[in-house]
Short mmCIF file of C-alpha atoms in Angstrom, two decimals:
data_model
loop_
_atom_site.label_atom_id
_atom_site.label_comp_id
_atom_site.label_asym_id
_atom_site.label_seq_id
_atom_site.Cartn_x
_atom_site.Cartn_y
_atom_site.Cartn_z
CA MET A 490 12.20 10.80 6.67
CA PRO A 491 12.62 6.98 6.43
CA LEU A 492 15.87 5.92 4.78
CA VAL A 493 13.99 3.77 2.28
CA PHE A 494 12.11 6.82 1.04
CA THR A 495 15.32 8.91 0.98
CA LEU A 496 17.14 6.36 -1.16
CA ALA A 497 14.16 6.00 -3.51
CA PHE A 498 13.81 9.77 -3.82
CA ARG A 499 17.50 10.31 -4.63
CA ASN A 500 17.60 7.42 -7.12
CA LEU A 501 14.52 8.76 -8.85
CA PHE A 502 15.69 12.38 -9.06
CA HIS A 503 19.38 11.65 -9.70
CA ASP A 504 18.83 11.74 -13.47
CA ARG A 505 16.22 14.43 -13.94
CA LEU A 506 15.83 13.90 -17.67
CA ARG A 507 15.03 10.23 -17.14
CA PHE A 508 12.60 11.15 -14.36
CA ILE A 509 10.84 13.66 -16.61
CA ALA A 510 10.54 10.99 -19.30
CA THR A 511 9.02 8.62 -16.74
CA VAL A 512 6.48 11.18 -15.57
CA ILE A 513 5.56 12.09 -19.17
CA GLY A 514 4.98 8.40 -19.91
CA ILE A 515 2.74 7.99 -16.88
CA VAL A 516 0.84 11.20 -17.58
CA PHE A 517 0.33 10.27 -21.24
CA SER A 518 -0.88 6.81 -20.27
CA ILE A 519 -3.31 7.95 -17.56
CA VAL A 520 -4.64 10.88 -19.58
CA LEU A 521 -5.31 8.53 -22.49
CA VAL A 522 -7.11 6.08 -20.21
CA THR A 523 -8.99 8.95 -18.57
CA VAL A 524 -10.17 10.32 -21.90
CA GLN A 525 -11.21 6.90 -23.19
CA MET A 526 -13.08 5.94 -20.01
CA GLY A 527 -14.50 9.46 -19.69
CA LEU A 528 -15.83 9.17 -23.24
CA TYR A 529 -17.27 5.78 -22.36
CA LEU A 530 -19.14 7.22 -19.37
CA GLY A 531 -20.19 10.32 -21.29
CA PHE A 532 -21.41 8.26 -24.23
CA GLY A 533 -23.27 5.94 -21.85
CA ARG A 534 -25.08 8.92 -20.35
CA MET A 535 -25.83 10.57 -23.66
CA VAL A 536 -27.45 7.49 -25.21
CA THR A 537 -29.85 7.17 -22.27
CA THR A 538 -30.61 10.83 -21.61
CA MET A 539 -34.22 10.55 -22.83
CA ILE A 540 -34.84 7.40 -20.81
CA ASP A 541 -33.38 9.02 -17.70
CA HIS A 542 -35.67 12.06 -18.00
CA ALA A 543 -38.87 10.23 -18.85
CA SER A 544 -41.58 10.07 -16.21
CA ALA A 545 -42.10 6.30 -16.30
CA ASP A 546 -41.91 3.26 -14.04
CA LEU A 547 -42.47 0.82 -16.89
CA TRP A 548 -42.02 1.08 -20.67
CA ILE A 549 -44.36 -0.74 -23.05
CA MET A 550 -42.65 -1.17 -26.42
CA PRO A 551 -42.75 -3.35 -29.53
CA GLN A 552 -40.88 -6.63 -29.25
CA GLY A 553 -37.25 -6.44 -30.29
CA THR A 554 -36.80 -2.74 -29.58
CA LYS A 555 -33.03 -2.26 -29.31
CA CYS A 556 -32.76 1.29 -28.03
CA PHE A 557 -34.74 4.48 -27.50
CA GLU A 558 -34.11 5.68 -31.07
CA ASP A 559 -35.61 2.51 -32.59
CA PRO A 560 -38.84 3.87 -34.20
CA SER A 561 -40.97 0.71 -34.13
CA LEU A 562 -44.70 1.21 -33.59
CA LEU A 563 -47.43 -0.27 -31.40
CA ASP A 564 -51.17 0.29 -31.22
CA THR A 565 -52.27 2.92 -28.70
CA ARG A 566 -55.17 0.68 -27.74
CA GLU A 567 -52.56 -1.00 -25.53
CA ARG A 568 -52.71 2.18 -23.45
CA TYR A 569 -56.31 1.52 -22.46
CA ARG A 570 -55.51 -2.08 -21.61
CA ALA A 571 -52.73 -0.84 -19.38
CA LEU A 572 -55.04 1.65 -17.66
CA SER A 573 -57.46 -1.17 -16.83
CA ILE A 574 -54.85 -2.89 -14.64
CA GLY A 575 -54.86 -2.16 -10.94
CA GLY A 576 -51.88 -0.14 -9.74
CA VAL A 577 -51.46 1.79 -13.01
CA ALA A 578 -51.82 5.52 -12.39
CA ASP A 579 -51.30 6.67 -15.96
CA ALA A 580 -50.18 5.43 -19.38
CA THR A 581 -48.80 8.05 -21.76
CA PRO A 582 -48.07 7.49 -25.47
CA VAL A 583 -44.80 8.77 -26.90
CA VAL A 584 -44.03 9.16 -30.60
CA ILE A 585 -40.50 9.53 -31.95
CA GLY A 586 -39.08 9.71 -35.45
CA PHE A 587 -36.76 11.47 -37.85
CA ALA A 588 -37.87 14.37 -40.02
CA ASP A 589 -36.42 17.24 -42.05
CA TRP A 590 -36.32 20.77 -40.67
CA ARG A 591 -36.58 23.36 -43.44
CA ILE A 592 -35.65 26.95 -42.63
CA PRO A 593 -37.21 29.90 -44.50
CA GLY A 594 -34.13 30.18 -46.74
CA GLY A 595 -34.77 26.67 -48.11
CA ALA A 596 -31.92 24.71 -46.44
CA THR A 597 -32.86 21.51 -44.61
CA THR A 598 -31.34 19.51 -41.78
CA PRO A 599 -32.49 16.26 -40.16
CA VAL A 600 -34.07 16.46 -36.70
CA PHE A 601 -35.31 13.90 -34.21
CA VAL A 602 -38.92 14.54 -33.22
CA ILE A 603 -40.17 13.61 -29.74
CA GLY A 604 -43.89 13.88 -29.10
CA SER A 605 -45.64 13.30 -25.78
CA ASP A 606 -48.98 14.06 -24.17
CA LEU A 607 -48.13 17.38 -22.55
CA ARG A 608 -51.06 17.20 -20.16
CA ALA A 609 -50.00 13.82 -18.75
CA GLY A 610 -46.26 14.37 -18.54
CA GLY A 611 -44.41 11.43 -20.02
CA LEU A 612 -41.38 12.80 -21.85
CA GLN A 613 -41.18 16.58 -21.85
CA PRO A 614 -38.30 19.01 -22.44
CA TRP A 615 -36.30 20.01 -19.37
CA ASN A 616 -33.69 22.70 -18.57
CA LEU A 617 -35.97 25.35 -20.07
CA VAL A 618 -34.34 28.77 -20.44
CA GLU A 619 -37.07 30.38 -22.57
CA GLY A 620 -40.80 29.69 -22.60
CA ARG A 621 -42.78 27.04 -20.75
CA VAL A 622 -43.83 23.45 -21.41
CA GLU A 623 -47.47 24.55 -21.45
CA ALA A 624 -46.71 26.73 -24.48
CA LEU A 625 -46.18 23.60 -26.57
CA SER A 626 -49.94 23.01 -26.48
CA THR A 627 -50.49 26.01 -28.75
CA PRO A 628 -50.72 25.47 -32.53
CA ASN A 629 -47.44 24.63 -34.32
CA ALA A 630 -45.37 25.10 -31.13
CA VAL A 631 -42.10 23.19 -30.64
CA ALA A 632 -39.14 23.26 -28.27
CA ILE A 633 -35.50 23.09 -29.37
CA ASP A 634 -32.11 23.32 -27.65
CA ARG A 635 -30.10 26.50 -28.11
CA SER A 636 -26.91 24.53 -28.83
CA TYR A 637 -28.45 23.73 -32.24
CA PHE A 638 -29.54 27.29 -33.14
CA GLU A 639 -26.96 27.67 -35.91
CA ARG A 640 -27.82 24.34 -37.52
CA LEU A 641 -31.54 25.05 -37.36
CA GLY A 642 -31.14 28.57 -38.72
CA VAL A 643 -32.37 30.20 -35.52
CA THR A 644 -31.09 33.57 -34.31
CA GLY A 645 -31.37 35.61 -31.12
CA THR A 646 -33.16 33.92 -28.23
CA GLY A 647 -34.91 31.59 -30.63
CA MET A 648 -38.39 32.44 -29.41
CA GLY A 649 -40.85 32.87 -32.27
CA ALA A 650 -38.50 31.48 -34.94
CA THR A 651 -40.32 29.57 -37.66
CA ALA A 652 -39.50 26.65 -39.95
CA GLU A 653 -41.23 23.76 -41.73
CA ILE A 654 -41.35 20.03 -40.99
CA ARG A 655 -42.99 17.92 -43.73
CA GLN A 656 -44.34 21.10 -45.35
CA GLN A 657 -46.04 22.09 -42.08
CA LEU A 658 -45.21 25.28 -40.20
CA VAL A 659 -43.59 25.04 -36.77
CA ARG A 660 -42.79 27.85 -34.35
CA VAL A 661 -40.28 27.83 -31.49
CA ALA A 662 -42.23 28.37 -28.27
CA ALA A 663 -39.67 27.05 -25.78
CA VAL A 664 -35.87 26.77 -25.64
CA THR A 665 -33.78 24.34 -23.60
CA ASP A 666 -30.10 24.31 -22.67
CA GLY A 667 -27.93 21.20 -22.71
CA ILE A 668 -30.28 18.62 -24.29
CA ARG A 669 -27.88 17.32 -26.91
CA SER A 670 -27.95 14.18 -29.00
CA PHE A 671 -24.93 11.88 -29.24
CA THR A 672 -25.77 11.50 -32.95
CA THR A 673 -25.63 15.33 -33.22
CA THR A 674 -29.18 15.29 -34.69
CA PRO A 675 -31.16 18.07 -32.94
CA PHE A 676 -34.08 17.05 -30.73
CA VAL A 677 -37.43 18.77 -31.38
CA PHE A 678 -40.12 18.40 -28.70
CA MET A 679 -43.82 18.82 -29.45
CA ASP A 680 -47.29 17.52 -28.68
CA VAL A 681 -47.85 13.83 -29.49
CA ASP A 682 -50.55 14.44 -32.14
CA ARG A 683 -48.39 16.99 -33.91
CA ALA A 684 -45.45 14.58 -33.75
CA ARG A 685 -47.50 11.98 -35.62
CA ALA A 686 -48.23 14.49 -38.37
CA HIS A 687 -44.57 15.56 -38.65
CA THR A 688 -43.14 12.01 -38.70
CA GLY A 689 -45.80 10.24 -40.73
CA VAL A 690 -46.90 7.99 -37.87
CA PRO A 691 -50.52 6.89 -38.38
CA SER A 692 -53.19 8.01 -35.94
CA GLY A 693 -53.65 5.44 -33.19
CA LYS A 694 -50.00 4.41 -33.27
CA ALA A 695 -47.15 5.23 -30.88
CA THR A 696 -43.56 4.23 -30.29
CA TYR A 697 -43.85 3.73 -26.54
CA VAL A 698 -46.42 3.81 -23.79
CA LEU A 699 -44.95 5.14 -20.55
CA VAL A 700 -46.61 3.62 -17.49
CA ARG A 701 -46.62 5.36 -14.13
CA LEU A 702 -47.66 3.36 -11.08
CA ASP A 703 -49.53 4.23 -7.93
CA PRO A 704 -47.19 4.82 -4.97
CA ASN A 705 -48.13 1.53 -3.28
CA ALA A 706 -48.34 -0.59 -6.44
CA ASP A 707 -46.25 -3.76 -6.81
CA ARG A 708 -44.22 -3.13 -9.94
CA ALA A 709 -43.44 -6.80 -10.57
CA SER A 710 -47.10 -7.75 -10.26
CA VAL A 711 -48.26 -4.95 -12.57
CA ARG A 712 -45.61 -5.94 -15.08
CA ARG A 713 -46.82 -9.55 -15.15
CA GLN A 714 -50.39 -8.41 -15.70
CA LEU A 715 -49.34 -6.10 -18.54
CA LEU A 716 -47.54 -8.94 -20.28
CA SER A 717 -50.51 -11.28 -19.88
CA ASN A 718 -53.06 -8.69 -21.08
CA ILE A 719 -51.07 -7.25 -24.00
CA SER A 720 -49.58 -9.40 -26.73
CA ASP A 721 -46.52 -8.84 -28.94
CA VAL A 722 -44.96 -6.24 -26.64
CA GLU A 723 -42.17 -6.00 -24.11
CA VAL A 724 -42.50 -4.36 -20.73
CA LEU A 725 -39.24 -3.08 -19.29
CA THR A 726 -38.36 -1.08 -16.23
CA THR A 727 -36.48 2.17 -16.75
CA ALA A 728 -33.26 0.55 -15.50
CA GLU A 729 -33.65 -2.38 -17.91
CA PHE A 730 -34.37 -0.17 -20.90
CA ARG A 731 -31.45 2.08 -19.97
CA GLU A 732 -29.09 -0.89 -19.85
CA ARG A 733 -30.42 -2.30 -23.14
CA SER A 734 -29.94 1.00 -24.96
CA ARG A 735 -26.48 1.50 -23.49
CA SER A 736 -25.42 -2.04 -24.39
CA PHE A 737 -26.68 -1.67 -27.94
CA TRP A 738 -24.82 1.57 -28.68
CA LEU A 739 -21.65 0.69 -26.79
CA PHE A 740 -21.18 -2.93 -27.76
CA SER A 741 -23.39 -3.89 -30.70
CA THR A 742 -22.07 -0.94 -32.69
CA GLY A 743 -18.45 -1.50 -31.61
CA ALA A 744 -18.09 1.95 -30.02
CA GLY A 745 -17.38 0.53 -26.57
CA ALA A 746 -14.73 -1.88 -27.89
CA ALA A 747 -12.89 1.00 -29.57
CA LEU A 748 -12.87 3.01 -26.34
CA PHE A 749 -11.61 0.06 -24.30
CA ALA A 750 -8.91 -0.64 -26.90
CA GLY A 751 -7.66 2.93 -26.56
CA ALA A 752 -7.61 2.62 -22.76
CA LEU A 753 -5.68 -0.66 -22.97
CA LEU A 754 -3.17 0.95 -25.31
CA GLY A 755 -2.60 3.71 -22.76
CA VAL A 756 -1.93 1.20 -19.98
CA ILE A 757 0.53 -0.74 -22.15
CA VAL A 758 2.41 2.38 -23.20
CA GLY A 759 2.67 3.67 -19.64
CA THR A 760 3.75 0.30 -18.23
CA VAL A 761 6.49 -0.13 -20.83
CA ILE A 762 7.87 3.38 -20.30
CA VAL A 763 7.90 3.13 -16.51
CA ALA A 764 9.37 -0.40 -16.59
CA GLN A 765 12.15 0.71 -18.95
CA THR A 766 12.97 3.73 -16.78
CA LEU A 767 13.06 1.80 -13.52
CA TYR A 768 15.13 -0.94 -15.12
CA SER A 769 17.68 1.55 -16.51
CA SER A 770 17.84 3.42 -13.20
CA THR A 771 18.41 0.19 -11.27
CA LYS A 772 21.06 -0.97 -13.69
CA GLU A 773 22.97 2.29 -13.31
CA HIS A 774 22.87 1.97 -9.52
CA LEU A 775 23.88 -1.69 -9.29
CA ASN A 776 27.05 -0.79 -7.39
CA GLU A 777 25.06 1.18 -4.83
CA PHE A 778 22.64 -1.72 -4.36
CA ALA A 779 25.60 -4.09 -4.12
CA THR A 780 27.04 -1.89 -1.38
CA LEU A 781 23.77 -2.10 0.53
CA ARG A 782 23.87 -5.89 0.20
CA ALA A 783 27.53 -5.98 1.33
CA ILE A 784 26.80 -4.02 4.53
CA GLY A 785 23.98 -6.37 5.45
CA SER A 786 20.84 -5.00 3.83
CA SER A 787 18.37 -7.68 2.95
CA ARG A 788 16.95 -8.18 -0.51
CA ARG A 789 13.56 -7.27 0.89
CA TYR A 790 14.91 -3.88 1.96
CA ILE A 791 16.23 -3.19 -1.54
CA TYR A 792 12.93 -4.29 -3.05
CA LYS A 793 11.23 -1.74 -0.83
CA VAL A 794 13.48 1.00 -2.26
CA ILE A 795 12.55 0.05 -5.83
CA VAL A 796 8.82 -0.20 -5.06
CA CYS A 797 8.99 3.15 -3.28
CA GLN A 798 10.49 4.65 -6.45
CA ALA A 799 7.56 3.26 -8.40
CA LEU A 800 5.01 4.65 -5.91
CA LEU A 801 6.62 8.10 -6.03
CA SER A 802 6.40 8.02 -9.82
CA ALA A 803 2.76 6.94 -9.59
CA VAL A 804 1.72 9.73 -7.21
CA ILE A 805 3.49 12.48 -9.16
CA GLY A 806 2.30 11.21 -12.55
CA PHE A 807 -1.29 10.70 -11.42
CA SER A 808 -1.49 14.17 -9.85
CA LEU A 809 -0.47 15.82 -13.11
CA ALA A 810 -2.76 13.55 -15.15
CA ALA A 811 -5.71 14.34 -12.88
CA LEU A 812 -5.13 18.06 -13.35
CA ILE A 813 -5.01 17.68 -17.14
CA GLY A 814 -8.14 15.49 -16.98
CA GLU A 815 -10.09 18.21 -15.18
CA ILE A 816 -9.06 20.72 -17.84
CA ILE A 817 -10.24 18.36 -20.60
CA VAL A 818 -13.57 17.84 -18.81
CA GLY A 819 -14.12 21.60 -18.73
CA LEU A 820 -13.23 21.98 -22.41
CA THR A 821 -15.64 19.22 -23.52
CA ALA A 822 -18.54 20.11 -21.21
CA ALA A 823 -20.43 21.98 -23.92
CA THR A 824 -19.69 19.56 -26.77
CA ALA A 825 -21.95 16.87 -28.27
CA LEU A 826 -20.04 14.18 -26.39
CA PRO A 827 -18.69 15.48 -23.06
CA ILE A 828 -16.05 13.57 -21.14
CA VAL A 829 -17.38 12.50 -17.74
CA ILE A 830 -15.08 11.78 -14.80
CA THR A 831 -16.72 10.44 -11.66
CA PRO A 832 -15.13 10.06 -8.19
CA GLY A 833 -15.24 6.30 -8.66
CA LEU A 834 -13.34 6.61 -11.93
CA MET A 835 -10.68 8.78 -10.28
CA VAL A 836 -10.16 6.22 -7.53
CA GLY A 837 -9.96 3.46 -10.13
CA LEU A 838 -7.43 5.42 -12.20
CA PHE A 839 -5.24 6.04 -9.15
CA LEU A 840 -5.24 2.35 -8.30
CA LEU A 841 -4.48 1.57 -11.95
CA THR A 842 -1.53 3.98 -11.84
CA VAL A 843 -0.16 2.35 -8.70
CA VAL A 844 -0.56 -1.15 -10.11
CA MET A 845 1.01 -0.10 -13.41
CA CYS A 846 4.04 1.47 -11.75
CA VAL A 847 4.56 -1.23 -9.12
CA GLY A 848 4.12 -3.89 -11.78
CA SER A 849 6.75 -2.11 -13.85
CA ALA A 850 9.18 -2.43 -10.94
CA VAL A 851 9.29 -6.21 -11.44
CA ALA A 852 11.90 -5.89 -14.19
CA ALA A 853 14.12 -3.82 -11.89
CA ILE A 854 13.64 -6.25 -8.98
CA VAL A 855 14.65 -9.19 -11.18
CA GLN A 856 17.86 -7.33 -12.05
CA VAL A 857 18.63 -6.69 -8.37
CA THR A 858 18.15 -10.35 -7.43
CA ARG A 859 21.21 -11.16 -9.56
CA ILE A 860 23.50 -8.78 -7.69
CA ASP A 861 26.60 -10.36 -6.17
CA PRO A 862 27.65 -8.26 -3.12
CA ALA A 863 31.28 -9.15 -3.88
CA ILE A 864 31.35 -6.88 -6.92
CA VAL A 865 31.63 -3.87 -4.61
CA PHE A 866 35.15 -5.07 -3.65
CA THR A 867 36.29 -5.36 -7.28
CA ARG A 868 35.81 -1.69 -8.00
#
């Protein structure tokens, strides 16, 4: 084992209580950053879940649409104009809107209705555990997610349960698993015509028109033609609409700033704790460092010992924080806002831990630079 590592290891573990405090500070800091960034990633995925699962190459929407949940309307005649353009394979209207779900007992709860042409695809429920998409073509049929059974007053498997939306009967004909809303408002899938009736959208109106292209079509060219043939609309790719929705919910609403502020607080807390610990440890071992200087060790060698202490703290602290992070991910997997940790985030967090700990060693290094080797002979 290299002597530098041996010295760093013994300095670090000499005072076990101080070492434990250092590790707790690092773990607290990294877990806080992990949770905040995991929430950021999870929130970013949740707000675009409908966009990600829609069968569309291009989205035609009213001008100024901020996010998927923005219930502005356009004329469905735009669909026929889109179909007249070469390269367009299909154009499917989608209707969204809020409504009240009334259970037989009389209680009501708000729901978010999503209607699509079930024969043409577009935006249909996924992760089905009961029933089939085709069943939604039958009268009054809807699909709901089983995570909202209690709120919607549904028992058992959910199949066949009835309720009312705008004084009109609906019946559960399909059940999904894991389609949750970040607003906690349950999603209710149904046929597009029925969605108009349940949300009050006039006939001939829609929220979006989802455009699918032929395999060999030039998307940029088709997009230009759509914009020239249809007025007062925007035409976005799925990636563009995803980014717009994510930016709106994360930054325009202030949610993203709050998450980043929490992450920054974690970094500051961890850096201060580690810096204070390394500084105190170095100060207590000034005589030992002075001895090293007196026998000919260079300042660079001593700096290596201090940095090695910081790296050891980083590796141990990050390992424990990563373990706690995995436990938190498992605990939040079934919640309305799961924490998401990607491999890229883990790599970034490890690098952050190293930078935080090595940066904290600066205070200790500054203290060592003032050592006079002669003090070892005054003891």
